[in-house]
Coordinates of C-alpha atoms and ligand atoms in Angstrom, one line a residue:
M1065 CA -15.5 8.2 17.7
C1066 CA -13.6 4.9 17.7
G1067 CA -15.2 1.8 19.1
I1068 CA -13.6 -0.3 21.8
V1069 CA -14.4 -3.7 23.2
G1070 CA -12.8 -6.0 25.8
Y1071 CA -13.5 -9.5 27.0
V1072 CA -12.3 -11.7 29.8
G1073 CA -13.9 -15.1 30.4
Q1074 CA -13.7 -18.8 29.5
E1075 CA -14.5 -18.7 25.8
Q1076 CA -12.2 -17.9 22.9
A1077 CA -11.9 -14.1 23.0
A1078 CA -11.2 -13.2 19.3
P1079 CA -14.5 -14.2 17.8
I1080 CA -16.3 -12.4 20.6
L1081 CA -14.2 -9.3 20.1
L1082 CA -14.7 -9.3 16.3
D1083 CA -18.4 -9.7 16.7
G1084 CA -18.5 -6.9 19.2
L1085 CA -16.5 -4.7 16.8
S1086 CA -18.8 -5.4 14.0
R1087 CA -21.5 -3.7 16.0
L1088 CA -19.3 -0.7 16.8
E1089 CA -18.2 -0.2 13.3
Y1090 CA -20.5 2.8 12.9
R1091 CA -18.1 4.6 15.3
G1092 CA -15.1 4.3 13.0
Y1093 CA -14.2 2.1 10.1
D1094 CA -10.9 3.0 8.6
S1095 CA -9.0 0.3 10.4
A1096 CA -9.4 -2.3 13.1
G1097 CA -7.3 -4.5 15.5
V1098 CA -7.4 -7.0 18.3
A1099 CA -4.9 -8.1 21.0
V1100 CA -5.5 -11.5 22.7
Y1101 CA -3.3 -13.0 25.4
D1102 CA -2.1 -16.4 24.1
S1103 CA -1.5 -18.6 27.1
T1104 CA 0.5 -21.2 25.2
L1105 CA 3.0 -18.6 24.0
G1106 CA 2.7 -16.5 27.1
T1107 CA 2.6 -13.3 25.1
L1108 CA 0.1 -10.9 23.6
S1109 CA -0.9 -11.7 20.0
V1110 CA -1.7 -8.4 18.2
H1111 CA -3.3 -8.2 14.8
K1112 CA -4.3 -5.0 13.0
A1113 CA -5.4 -4.1 9.5
K1114 CA -6.2 -1.0 7.6
G1115 CA -9.7 -0.9 6.1
R1116 CA -13.0 -2.2 7.1
L1117 CA -13.3 -4.8 9.9
N1118 CA -13.9 -7.6 7.5
V1119 CA -10.3 -7.2 6.2
L1120 CA -9.1 -8.1 9.7
S1121 CA -11.8 -10.7 10.2
Q1122 CA -10.8 -12.5 7.0
Q1123 CA -7.2 -12.4 7.9
L1124 CA -8.0 -14.1 11.2
H1125 CA -10.6 -16.5 9.8
G1126 CA -13.3 -14.9 12.0
G1127 CA -11.0 -15.1 15.0
A1128 CA -10.4 -18.9 14.7
D1129 CA -6.6 -18.2 14.3
L1130 CA -6.2 -16.6 17.7
H1131 CA -6.2 -18.5 20.9
G1132 CA -6.8 -17.0 24.3
T1133 CA -9.7 -16.1 26.6
I1134 CA -8.9 -12.4 27.2
G1135 CA -8.5 -9.6 24.8
I1136 CA -9.2 -6.1 23.6
G1137 CA -10.4 -4.8 20.2
H1138 CA -10.8 -1.5 18.4
T1139 CA -12.3 0.0 15.3
R1140 CA -10.7 3.3 14.3
W1141 CA -11.7 6.7 13.1
A1142 CA -8.4 8.3 12.5
T1143 CA -7.4 11.5 14.3
H1144 CA -3.6 11.3 14.9
G1145 CA -1.9 9.5 12.0
A1146 CA -3.5 8.4 8.8
P1147 CA -5.3 5.1 8.6
S1148 CA -2.7 2.4 8.3
D1149 CA -1.8 -1.0 9.8
V1150 CA 0.7 0.6 12.0
N1151 CA -1.5 3.4 13.3
S1152 CA -4.3 1.0 14.0
H1153 CA -5.0 0.0 17.6
P1154 CA -4.2 -1.8 19.8
Q1155 CA -1.0 0.2 20.2
V1156 CA 1.7 -1.7 22.1
S1157 CA 4.6 -0.7 24.3
R1158 CA 8.2 -1.1 23.2
S1159 CA 8.5 -4.7 24.6
G1160 CA 5.1 -5.7 23.4
K1161 CA 4.1 -6.3 27.0
I1162 CA 1.3 -3.8 27.2
A1163 CA -1.5 -3.2 24.7
V1164 CA -3.9 -0.3 24.7
V1165 CA -7.1 0.6 22.8
H1166 CA -8.2 4.2 23.0
N1167 CA -11.1 6.3 22.0
G1168 CA -10.5 10.1 22.3
I1169 CA -7.6 12.4 21.9
I1170 CA -4.5 12.9 24.2
E1171 CA -3.9 16.6 23.9
N1172 CA -0.4 16.7 25.4
Y1173 CA 0.8 13.6 23.5
A1174 CA 3.6 15.5 21.7
E1175 CA 5.2 16.7 24.9
L1176 CA 5.0 13.2 26.4
K1177 CA 6.3 11.6 23.2
S1178 CA 9.4 13.9 23.2
F1179 CA 10.0 13.0 26.8
L1180 CA 9.9 9.3 26.1
I1181 CA 12.1 9.6 23.0
S1182 CA 14.6 11.5 25.2
Q1183 CA 14.6 8.5 27.4
G1184 CA 15.5 6.3 24.5
I1185 CA 12.1 4.9 23.8
P1186 CA 11.5 4.4 20.1
F1187 CA 8.0 5.0 18.6
T1188 CA 6.6 3.1 15.7
S1189 CA 3.3 4.9 15.0
E1190 CA 2.1 8.5 14.6
T1191 CA -0.7 8.0 17.1
D1192 CA -1.3 9.7 20.4
T1193 CA -2.3 6.3 21.8
E1194 CA 1.1 4.8 21.5
V1195 CA 2.2 7.4 24.1
I1196 CA -0.1 5.8 26.6
A1197 CA 1.2 2.2 26.0
Q1198 CA 4.8 3.4 26.2
L1199 CA 4.2 5.5 29.3
I1200 CA 2.6 2.6 31.1
E1201 CA 5.6 0.4 30.4
Y1202 CA 7.9 3.3 31.4
F1203 CA 6.3 3.4 34.9
Y1204 CA 5.6 -0.3 35.2
D1205 CA 7.5 -2.1 38.0
G1206 CA 5.3 -5.1 38.4
D1207 CA 2.2 -3.2 39.6
L1208 CA 0.1 -2.5 36.5
L1209 CA -2.6 -0.6 38.3
S1210 CA -0.2 1.8 39.9
A1211 CA 1.6 2.3 36.5
V1212 CA -1.8 3.2 34.9
G1213 CA -2.6 5.5 37.8
R1214 CA 0.7 7.4 37.2
V1215 CA 0.0 7.7 33.5
L1216 CA -3.5 9.1 34.2
H1217 CA -2.0 11.9 36.2
R1218 CA 0.1 12.9 33.2
I1219 CA -2.2 12.6 30.2
Q1220 CA -4.6 15.4 29.3
G1221 CA -7.6 15.1 26.9
A1222 CA -10.4 12.7 26.4
Y1223 CA -10.1 9.0 26.6
A1224 CA -11.8 5.7 27.1
L1225 CA -9.1 3.0 27.4
G1226 CA -8.9 -0.8 27.4
I1227 CA -5.5 -2.1 28.7
L1228 CA -4.1 -5.5 28.7
C1229 CA -0.7 -6.6 30.0
D1230 CA 1.0 -10.0 29.5
D1231 CA 2.1 -10.2 33.1
C1232 CA -1.6 -10.1 34.3
P1233 CA -3.3 -12.4 31.8
D1234 CA -6.5 -12.6 33.9
K1235 CA -7.2 -8.9 34.0
L1236 CA -8.3 -6.0 31.8
I1237 CA -8.2 -2.4 32.9
A1238 CA -10.8 0.1 31.7
V1239 CA -10.5 3.8 32.2
R1240 CA -12.9 6.6 31.3
K1241 CA -12.6 10.4 30.9
D1242 CA -14.9 12.3 28.6
S1243 CA -15.3 9.3 26.2
P1244 CA -18.0 6.7 26.8
L1245 CA -17.3 3.4 28.3
I1246 CA -19.6 0.8 29.8
L1247 CA -18.9 -2.4 31.8
G1248 CA -20.8 -5.6 31.1
Y1249 CA -21.4 -8.4 33.6
G1250 CA -21.8 -11.8 32.0
E1251 CA -21.9 -15.4 33.4
G1252 CA -18.3 -16.2 34.1
C1253 CA -17.1 -13.3 31.9
S1254 CA -16.8 -9.5 31.9
F1255 CA -16.8 -6.9 29.2
L1256 CA -15.9 -3.4 28.5
A1257 CA -17.3 -1.5 25.5
S1258 CA -18.0 1.9 24.0
D1259 CA -21.6 1.0 23.5
V1260 CA -24.0 -1.6 24.8
T1261 CA -24.8 -2.9 21.3
A1262 CA -21.3 -4.5 21.3
I1263 CA -22.1 -6.8 24.1
L1264 CA -25.9 -7.2 24.0
R1265 CA -25.5 -10.7 22.6
H1266 CA -23.7 -11.8 25.8
T1267 CA -25.3 -9.8 28.6
R1268 CA -27.8 -7.1 29.4
K1269 CA -26.4 -6.3 32.8
V1270 CA -24.2 -3.2 32.5
S1271 CA -22.9 -0.3 34.5
Y1272 CA -21.9 3.1 33.1
M1273 CA -18.4 4.4 34.0
E1274 CA -18.2 7.9 35.3
D1275 CA -15.4 10.4 34.3
G1276 CA -12.2 9.7 36.2
E1277 CA -13.1 6.1 37.0
L1278 CA -11.0 3.1 36.5
A1279 CA -12.1 -0.6 36.5
V1280 CA -10.3 -3.9 36.9
L1281 CA -12.1 -6.7 35.1
T1282 CA -11.6 -10.4 35.7
Q1283 CA -13.9 -13.2 34.5
D1284 CA -15.7 -13.3 37.9
S1285 CA -15.8 -9.7 39.0
I1286 CA -15.5 -6.0 38.1
Q1287 CA -14.1 -3.6 40.6
C1288 CA -14.4 0.1 40.0
Y1289 CA -12.3 2.9 41.5
N1290 CA -12.6 6.7 41.6
H1291 CA -9.8 9.1 40.6
L1292 CA -8.4 8.7 44.1
M1293 CA -8.3 4.9 43.7
Q1294 CA -11.0 4.4 46.3
P1295 CA -13.3 1.5 45.5
V1296 CA -16.7 2.6 44.2
D1297 CA -19.8 0.4 44.1
K1298 CA -21.5 0.6 40.7
E1299 CA -25.2 0.4 40.0
I1300 CA -25.8 -2.5 37.6
V1301 CA -28.7 -1.7 35.2
Q1302 CA -30.6 -4.0 32.9
V1303 CA -30.6 -2.9 29.3
D1304 CA -34.0 -3.5 27.7
W1305 CA -33.1 -3.1 24.0
E1306 CA -33.9 -6.1 21.9
M1307 CA -31.0 -7.9 20.3
D1308 CA -32.7 -7.9 16.9
A1309 CA -33.1 -4.1 17.1
A1310 CA -29.3 -4.0 16.5
E1311 CA -29.4 -6.5 13.6
K1312 CA -30.2 -5.8 9.9
G1313 CA -33.1 -8.2 10.0
G1314 CA -33.1 -9.0 6.3
Y1315 CA -32.7 -5.3 5.1
E1316 CA -29.9 -4.4 2.9
H1317 CA -28.9 -1.4 5.0
F1318 CA -29.5 -0.3 8.6
M1319 CA -30.5 3.1 7.3
F1320 CA -33.4 1.6 5.3
K1321 CA -34.4 -0.6 8.2
E1322 CA -34.4 2.4 10.6
I1323 CA -36.4 4.5 8.1
M1324 CA -39.0 1.7 8.0
E1325 CA -39.0 1.4 11.8
Q1326 CA -40.2 5.0 12.3
P1327 CA -43.8 4.2 12.9
Q1328 CA -43.0 1.8 15.8
A1329 CA -40.4 4.1 17.1
L1330 CA -42.8 7.0 17.1
R1331 CA -45.5 4.9 18.8
R1332 CA -43.1 3.9 21.5
C1333 CA -42.1 7.5 22.0
I1334 CA -45.5 9.1 21.9
S1335 CA -48.3 6.8 23.2
P1336 CA -47.1 6.2 26.8
R1337 CA -46.8 10.0 27.1
I1338 CA -50.4 10.9 26.3
R1339 CA -52.7 9.7 29.0
E1340 CA -56.4 10.7 29.5
G1341 CA -56.0 13.6 27.2
E1342 CA -52.8 15.0 28.9
V1343 CA -49.1 15.0 28.1
V1344 CA -47.5 13.0 30.9
F1345 CA -43.8 12.8 31.4
E1346 CA -42.8 10.3 34.0
D1347 CA -39.6 11.0 36.0
F1348 CA -39.8 14.6 34.8
H1349 CA -40.0 17.3 37.4
L1350 CA -40.0 21.0 36.4
D1351 CA -41.8 23.1 38.9
P1352 CA -44.7 24.9 37.1
Q1353 CA -43.6 28.2 38.7
Y1354 CA -40.1 27.6 37.2
I1355 CA -41.7 27.2 33.8
R1356 CA -43.8 30.4 34.2
D1357 CA -40.7 32.3 35.3
L1358 CA -38.6 31.2 32.3
Q1359 CA -37.2 34.1 30.5
K1360 CA -35.6 32.1 27.6
I1361 CA -35.2 28.6 26.3
Y1362 CA -32.0 27.8 24.6
I1363 CA -31.8 24.7 22.3
V1364 CA -28.3 23.4 21.8
A1365 CA -27.3 20.5 19.5
C1366 CA -25.2 19.4 16.5
G1367 CA -26.0 18.0 13.1
S1368 CA -29.5 16.7 12.6
S1369 CA -30.3 17.3 16.3
Y1370 CA -29.6 21.0 15.6
H1371 CA -32.2 20.8 12.8
V1372 CA -34.7 19.4 15.3
G1373 CA -33.8 22.4 17.4
M1374 CA -34.8 24.8 14.6
V1375 CA -38.2 23.1 14.2
G1376 CA -38.4 23.2 18.0
K1377 CA -38.0 26.9 18.1
Y1378 CA -41.0 27.5 15.8
Q1379 CA -43.1 25.1 17.8
L1380 CA -42.1 26.2 21.2
E1381 CA -42.4 29.9 20.5
K1382 CA -45.8 29.4 18.8
L1383 CA -47.3 27.4 21.6
T1384 CA -45.7 29.0 24.6
R1385 CA -44.8 32.5 23.5
K1386 CA -41.5 32.2 25.4
P1387 CA -38.4 33.2 23.4
V1388 CA -36.4 30.4 22.1
E1389 CA -32.8 30.6 20.8
V1390 CA -31.1 27.8 18.9
A1391 CA -27.4 27.4 18.9
L1392 CA -24.9 25.0 17.4
A1393 CA -23.3 23.2 20.3
S1394 CA -19.8 23.7 18.7
E1395 CA -20.4 27.5 18.8
F1396 CA -22.2 27.8 22.1
R1397 CA -19.3 28.0 24.5
Y1398 CA -17.4 30.5 22.3
M1399 CA -20.3 33.0 21.9
D1400 CA -20.6 34.2 25.5
P1401 CA -24.2 33.0 25.7
I1402 CA -26.7 34.8 28.0
V1403 CA -27.8 32.1 30.4
N1404 CA -29.1 32.5 34.0
E1405 CA -31.3 30.6 36.4
H1406 CA -34.3 31.6 34.4
T1407 CA -33.0 29.9 31.2
L1408 CA -33.8 26.4 30.4
V1409 CA -31.2 24.8 28.1
V1410 CA -32.6 22.0 26.0
V1411 CA -29.8 19.8 24.8
I1412 CA -30.6 17.4 22.0
S1413 CA -28.4 14.4 21.2
Q1414 CA -29.2 11.0 19.7
S1415 CA -26.0 9.4 21.1
G1416 CA -25.8 11.5 24.3
E1417 CA -22.0 11.5 23.7
T1418 CA -21.3 14.3 21.2
L1419 CA -18.4 16.1 22.7
D1420 CA -19.4 19.6 21.6
T1421 CA -22.9 19.1 22.9
M1422 CA -21.5 17.9 26.2
A1423 CA -19.2 20.9 26.5
A1424 CA -22.1 23.2 25.7
L1425 CA -24.1 21.5 28.5
R1426 CA -21.3 22.1 31.0
E1427 CA -21.0 25.7 30.0
A1428 CA -24.7 26.2 30.3
R1429 CA -24.7 24.6 33.8
R1430 CA -21.7 26.8 34.8
L1431 CA -23.7 29.9 33.8
G1432 CA -26.6 28.8 36.0
G1433 CA -29.0 27.3 33.5
K1434 CA -31.1 24.2 34.1
I1435 CA -30.5 21.4 31.6
L1436 CA -33.2 19.3 30.0
S1437 CA -31.8 16.8 27.5
I1438 CA -33.6 14.9 24.8
V1439 CA -31.5 11.7 24.2
N1440 CA -31.9 8.3 22.6
V1441 CA -29.1 6.3 24.4
V1442 CA -30.2 5.5 27.9
G1443 CA -27.4 6.1 30.5
S1444 CA -25.3 8.1 28.0
S1445 CA -23.1 10.9 29.3
I1446 CA -25.4 13.8 28.4
A1447 CA -28.4 12.0 29.9
R1448 CA -26.5 11.5 33.1
E1449 CA -25.2 15.1 33.4
S1450 CA -28.6 16.7 32.8
D1451 CA -31.1 17.9 35.4
Q1452 CA -34.0 16.3 33.4
V1453 CA -34.0 13.8 30.6
L1454 CA -36.6 12.9 28.0
Y1455 CA -35.7 9.8 26.2
T1456 CA -36.7 9.3 22.6
W1457 CA -37.0 5.5 22.9
A1458 CA -36.3 5.0 19.2
G1459 CA -34.2 1.9 20.0
P1460 CA -30.6 1.4 18.8
E1461 CA -29.7 3.4 15.7
I1462 CA -26.8 2.0 13.8
A1463 CA -26.6 3.8 10.5
V1464 CA -24.4 6.9 10.6
A1465 CA -27.2 9.0 9.1
T1466 CA -29.9 9.4 11.7
T1467 CA -33.5 8.8 10.8
K1468 CA -35.7 7.3 13.5
A1469 CA -33.8 9.0 16.3
Y1470 CA -34.3 12.3 14.4
S1471 CA -38.1 11.8 14.0
T1472 CA -38.6 10.8 17.6
Q1473 CA -36.6 13.9 18.7
L1474 CA -39.1 15.9 16.7
A1475 CA -42.0 14.1 18.5
V1476 CA -40.5 14.8 21.9
I1477 CA -40.2 18.5 21.1
C1478 CA -43.9 18.6 20.1
L1479 CA -44.9 16.9 23.4
L1480 CA -42.7 19.3 25.3
A1481 CA -44.1 22.4 23.6
L1482 CA -47.6 21.1 24.4
Y1483 CA -46.7 20.3 28.0
F1484 CA -45.3 23.8 28.6
A1485 CA -48.2 25.5 26.8
R1486 CA -50.6 23.6 29.1
V1487 CA -48.7 24.8 32.2
L1488 CA -48.5 28.3 30.9
G1489 CA -52.2 28.4 29.7
T1490 CA -51.1 29.5 26.3
V1491 CA -53.0 26.9 24.4
E1492 CA -56.8 26.5 24.3
D1493 CA -58.3 23.3 25.5
G1494 CA -59.7 22.3 22.1
E1495 CA -56.5 23.1 20.3
Y1496 CA -54.5 21.1 22.9
R1497 CA -56.7 18.0 22.5
S1498 CA -56.6 18.1 18.7
C1499 CA -52.8 18.4 18.8
L1500 CA -52.7 15.3 21.0
E1501 CA -55.0 13.4 18.7
D1502 CA -52.8 14.4 15.7
L1503 CA -49.7 13.2 17.6
L1504 CA -51.4 9.8 18.3
R1505 CA -52.3 9.5 14.6
L1506 CA -48.8 10.4 13.5
P1507 CA -47.3 6.8 13.4
D1508 CA -50.1 5.6 11.1
Q1509 CA -49.5 8.7 8.8
V1510 CA -45.8 7.9 8.7
E1511 CA -46.7 4.4 7.6
Q1512 CA -48.8 5.9 4.8
V1513 CA -45.8 8.0 3.6
L1514 CA -43.6 4.9 3.7
S1515 CA -46.0 3.0 1.5
Q1516 CA -45.1 5.5 -1.3
K1517 CA -41.5 4.5 -1.2
D1518 CA -41.6 3.1 -4.8
H1519 CA -42.5 6.5 -6.1
I1520 CA -39.7 8.1 -4.3
Q1521 CA -37.3 5.4 -5.6
Y1522 CA -38.5 6.3 -9.1
F1523 CA -37.8 10.0 -8.5
A1524 CA -34.3 9.1 -7.2
S1525 CA -33.7 7.1 -10.4
Q1526 CA -34.5 10.3 -12.4
Y1527 CA -32.2 12.6 -10.4
F1528 CA -29.4 10.6 -9.0
N1529 CA -26.9 11.8 -11.5
H1530 CA -27.1 15.5 -10.5
D1531 CA -23.9 17.0 -9.2
S1532 CA -25.5 19.7 -7.1
V1533 CA -28.9 20.0 -5.4
F1534 CA -30.6 22.9 -3.7
F1535 CA -33.3 22.5 -1.1
I1536 CA -35.6 25.5 -0.6
G1537 CA -38.5 26.2 1.9
R1538 CA -39.8 28.7 4.4
N1539 CA -40.2 28.4 8.2
I1540 CA -40.5 24.7 9.1
D1541 CA -40.0 23.8 5.5
Y1542 CA -36.7 25.6 5.6
A1543 CA -35.7 23.6 8.7
M1544 CA -36.7 20.4 6.9
G1545 CA -34.8 21.4 3.8
L1546 CA -31.7 21.6 5.9
E1547 CA -32.2 18.1 7.1
G1548 CA -33.1 16.8 3.7
S1549 CA -29.9 18.4 2.3
L1550 CA -27.8 17.0 5.1
K1551 CA -29.1 13.5 4.6
L1552 CA -28.4 13.7 0.8
K1553 CA -24.8 15.0 1.2
E1554 CA -23.9 12.7 4.0
I1555 CA -24.7 9.5 2.2
S1556 CA -24.6 10.3 -1.5
Y1557 CA -21.7 12.8 -1.6
I1558 CA -23.7 15.1 -3.8
H1559 CA -23.0 18.7 -3.2
S1560 CA -26.2 20.1 -1.7
E1561 CA -27.3 23.3 0.1
A1562 CA -30.5 24.3 1.8
Y1563 CA -31.8 27.9 1.6
A1564 CA -34.6 29.9 3.0
S1565 CA -36.6 30.5 -0.1
G1566 CA -36.8 34.2 0.5
E1567 CA -33.0 34.4 0.3
L1568 CA -32.9 33.0 -3.2
K1569 CA -33.1 36.5 -4.7
H1570 CA -30.1 37.6 -2.6
G1571 CA -27.6 35.4 -4.3
T1572 CA -28.5 31.7 -4.8
I1573 CA -30.7 32.2 -7.7
S1574 CA -27.6 33.1 -9.7
L1575 CA -26.6 29.4 -9.4
I1576 CA -29.8 28.1 -11.0
E1577 CA -29.3 27.1 -14.6
P1578 CA -31.0 24.7 -17.0
G1579 CA -31.0 21.3 -15.4
T1580 CA -30.2 22.3 -11.8
L1581 CA -32.1 20.2 -9.4
V1582 CA -34.2 22.1 -6.8
V1583 CA -36.1 20.2 -4.1
A1584 CA -38.8 22.7 -3.1
L1585 CA -40.7 22.1 0.1
G1586 CA -44.2 23.5 0.4
T1587 CA -45.9 21.6 3.1
C1588 CA -46.9 24.5 5.3
K1589 CA -50.4 25.6 4.2
R1590 CA -50.2 29.2 5.2
L1591 CA -47.0 29.6 3.1
F1592 CA -48.0 27.5 0.2
Q1593 CA -48.5 30.4 -2.3
K1594 CA -45.1 31.8 -1.4
A1595 CA -43.6 28.3 -2.0
M1596 CA -45.4 28.2 -5.4
S1597 CA -43.9 31.6 -6.4
N1598 CA -40.4 30.3 -5.6
V1599 CA -41.0 27.2 -7.6
V1600 CA -42.1 29.3 -10.6
E1601 CA -39.0 31.5 -10.2
V1602 CA -36.5 28.6 -10.3
K1603 CA -38.5 26.7 -12.9
S1604 CA -38.4 29.8 -15.2
R1605 CA -34.6 29.7 -15.0
G1606 CA -34.5 26.1 -16.2
A1607 CA -34.4 24.2 -12.9
D1608 CA -35.8 20.7 -12.5
V1609 CA -38.1 21.0 -9.5
L1610 CA -38.9 18.1 -7.3
A1611 CA -41.5 19.4 -4.9
L1612 CA -42.7 18.1 -1.6
T1613 CA -46.2 19.1 -0.5
T1614 CA -49.4 17.9 1.1
E1615 CA -52.1 15.8 -0.6
S1616 CA -54.5 18.7 -0.9
C1617 CA -51.9 20.9 -2.7
R1618 CA -50.7 18.2 -5.0
K1619 CA -52.8 19.2 -8.0
E1620 CA -51.7 22.9 -7.9
M1621 CA -48.1 21.9 -7.5
E1622 CA -48.2 19.3 -10.3
G1623 CA -49.1 22.1 -12.7
T1624 CA -45.7 23.8 -12.1
A1625 CA -43.1 21.4 -10.6
S1626 CA -41.4 18.7 -12.6
A1627 CA -42.3 16.0 -10.1
V1628 CA -44.2 16.0 -6.8
M1629 CA -43.8 13.9 -3.6
T1630 CA -46.7 14.2 -1.1
I1631 CA -47.4 13.7 2.5
P1632 CA -50.9 13.6 4.2
D1633 CA -52.4 16.9 5.2
A1634 CA -51.7 17.5 8.9
R1635 CA -51.4 20.2 11.5
E1636 CA -48.2 22.2 11.3
L1637 CA -47.0 20.8 14.6
V1638 CA -46.6 17.3 13.2
L1639 CA -45.8 18.1 9.6
P1640 CA -42.0 17.9 10.0
C1641 CA -42.3 14.3 11.3
L1642 CA -44.1 13.5 8.0
S1643 CA -42.1 15.6 5.6
V1644 CA -38.8 14.2 6.7
V1645 CA -39.7 10.7 5.5
P1646 CA -39.7 11.3 1.8
L1647 CA -36.5 13.3 2.2
Q1648 CA -34.8 10.4 4.0
L1649 CA -36.0 7.9 1.3
F1650 CA -34.9 10.2 -1.5
A1651 CA -31.4 10.5 0.0
Y1652 CA -31.3 6.7 0.6
Y1653 CA -32.3 5.7 -3.0
V1654 CA -30.0 8.3 -4.6
A1655 CA -27.1 6.9 -2.5
L1656 CA -28.1 3.4 -3.4
M1657 CA -28.1 4.2 -7.1
R1658 CA -24.7 5.9 -6.9
G1659 CA -23.3 2.7 -5.2
C1660 CA -22.4 4.5 -2.0
D1661 CA -21.6 2.8 1.3
I1662 CA -24.8 4.0 2.9
D1663 CA -24.4 2.9 6.5
K1664 CA -20.8 4.0 6.7
P1665 CA -20.3 7.1 4.7
R1666 CA -16.7 8.2 4.2
N1667 CA -15.1 10.4 6.9
L1668 CA -18.2 10.4 9.1
A1669 CA -19.0 8.7 12.4
K1670 CA -22.2 8.4 14.3
S1671 CA -20.9 9.4 17.7
V1672 CA -18.6 12.4 17.4
T1673 CA -16.6 12.3 20.6
V1674 CA -13.9 14.7 19.5
E1675 CA -14.1 18.5 19.1
Ligands
G6P2847 C1 -23.0 13.0 13.8 C2 -24.0 12.1 13.1 C3 -25.3 12.9 12.9 C4 -25.8 13.6 14.2 C5 -24.7 14.4 14.8 C6 -25.1 14.8 16.2 O1 -22.5 13.9 12.8 O2 -23.5 11.5 11.9 O3 -26.3 12.0 12.4 O4 -26.9 14.4 13.9 O5 -23.5 13.6 14.9 O6 -25.1 13.7 17.0 P1 -26.0 13.5 18.3 O7 -25.7 12.1 18.7 O8 -25.5 14.5 19.3 O9 -27.4 13.8 18.0

């Protein structure tokens, strides 16, 4: 979850590191630190501070106080040891000679720590990372690479590491196992980073480190080695993300910017994939016979991506008549899943780095399943380990709460369901073509929904003081309720739950009292009357009902609900891509009115690379 960055070149390192960290802050933001080699002093200069990155940045006057052209930096999401100056990274060895930044968890750190303490080595922090720095120094005899190699044989767990030693002030060492790390190739400089957004300002040429690889970076070259320390040639790829896509561009928050970017993101995701009336997936090869022989589709994901999976189940089953099971990635490998060569496992992940999702992918592969992933971040670990990848092409998403990546995941699922249905012959020609037309129309309809943002802001101003909110709906409206509820709780810290409306009578209705806020979703035409009945039920027990329905049902809903948000009428297949927008905006405005830190909600991180 933490963000790491490293630079070696000819310019002052500290401002570059701080700028890189500012783009990684979504990965962790409870403390930050940098280490720069100061050539005049001949030592490492390490500075760390608890709190947001700007605390450190102010202390260092934007980096102007630190002199040196090589360094590493870190923004932390605490696992071992509470957020504090001392627990922040870089962690240094006893003599201060070796500095380490780390993303991940060292599982056997306690055992290693006891060993080092028994050797008389004192520890200053509670972190697992300090063990790495101390152990490198323990093995160091003038050959840094060999000392790092010996440490790697002893540590267990997940790690991406950036290492700097004051004896080798022209080199950085990068190591990766189960935590993302990329290498950047600049003009007379080299970078390491958790994510491309950290270095996009300096270079677009990157390579992705594989598990078990180690790299030595100098200003002129990067040499990679495999786990046997044999040199490996890395493929250098060009990143095509625009720099301004990772900037706020005048918006107050990334989340709002990303909500507003959804029409473009959906266009980018959908239009190249519909050609001459057919769904076309380039670089995607699933034998039609394999699709026909499929016995089951599993969808595996976490968080919002899991909610996409729930919608995907309805859509895939409806269009293909193949059974679809949806599982939380964190549960998947513990539930003894039934997977064989006739099972397609669809893995959904915005970041492509979620550890639980990655573990589920590996378990599915072990059991013989084929892996198709739906991912936003190109070259991410999940994308690279999958048999097939469908990218969502939403562009970089910075806010912790996902919006445009989520809606493009939904769009990819729609395209996939139509593609399979076409192969299987389970969709009529006319229906297929109308679905494609609706998908192509979708970005404009999302624009229409976004143009109503002021109404939603007004509703948020009416309800932002509630302590507890219930979301109710059936079928896709239930799945969307889960996402609406998650968005709200993530960023506004209001307690919120989503229920399948039919379950109300089995318990939840006892929680409804005068003034309770219920967000009732009734966008699905065939279930509208059922939705109305549930609105009446909660209304008659005193609830304030904020309803979400389609334009043609507005009038009927207005007669009963306290307030109504609407989306254009649309086919069920594309409804979720529309209904999510008012829910995102509602959560955003509520959080804004409550004065919350919207882009970096407490305790959360965008890329969850620990179990
Ligand atoms: C975190 C993020 C969520 C996201 C989830 C799964 O909790 O805050 O927005 O849905 O991880 O992430 P993934 O990258 O696998 O989609």
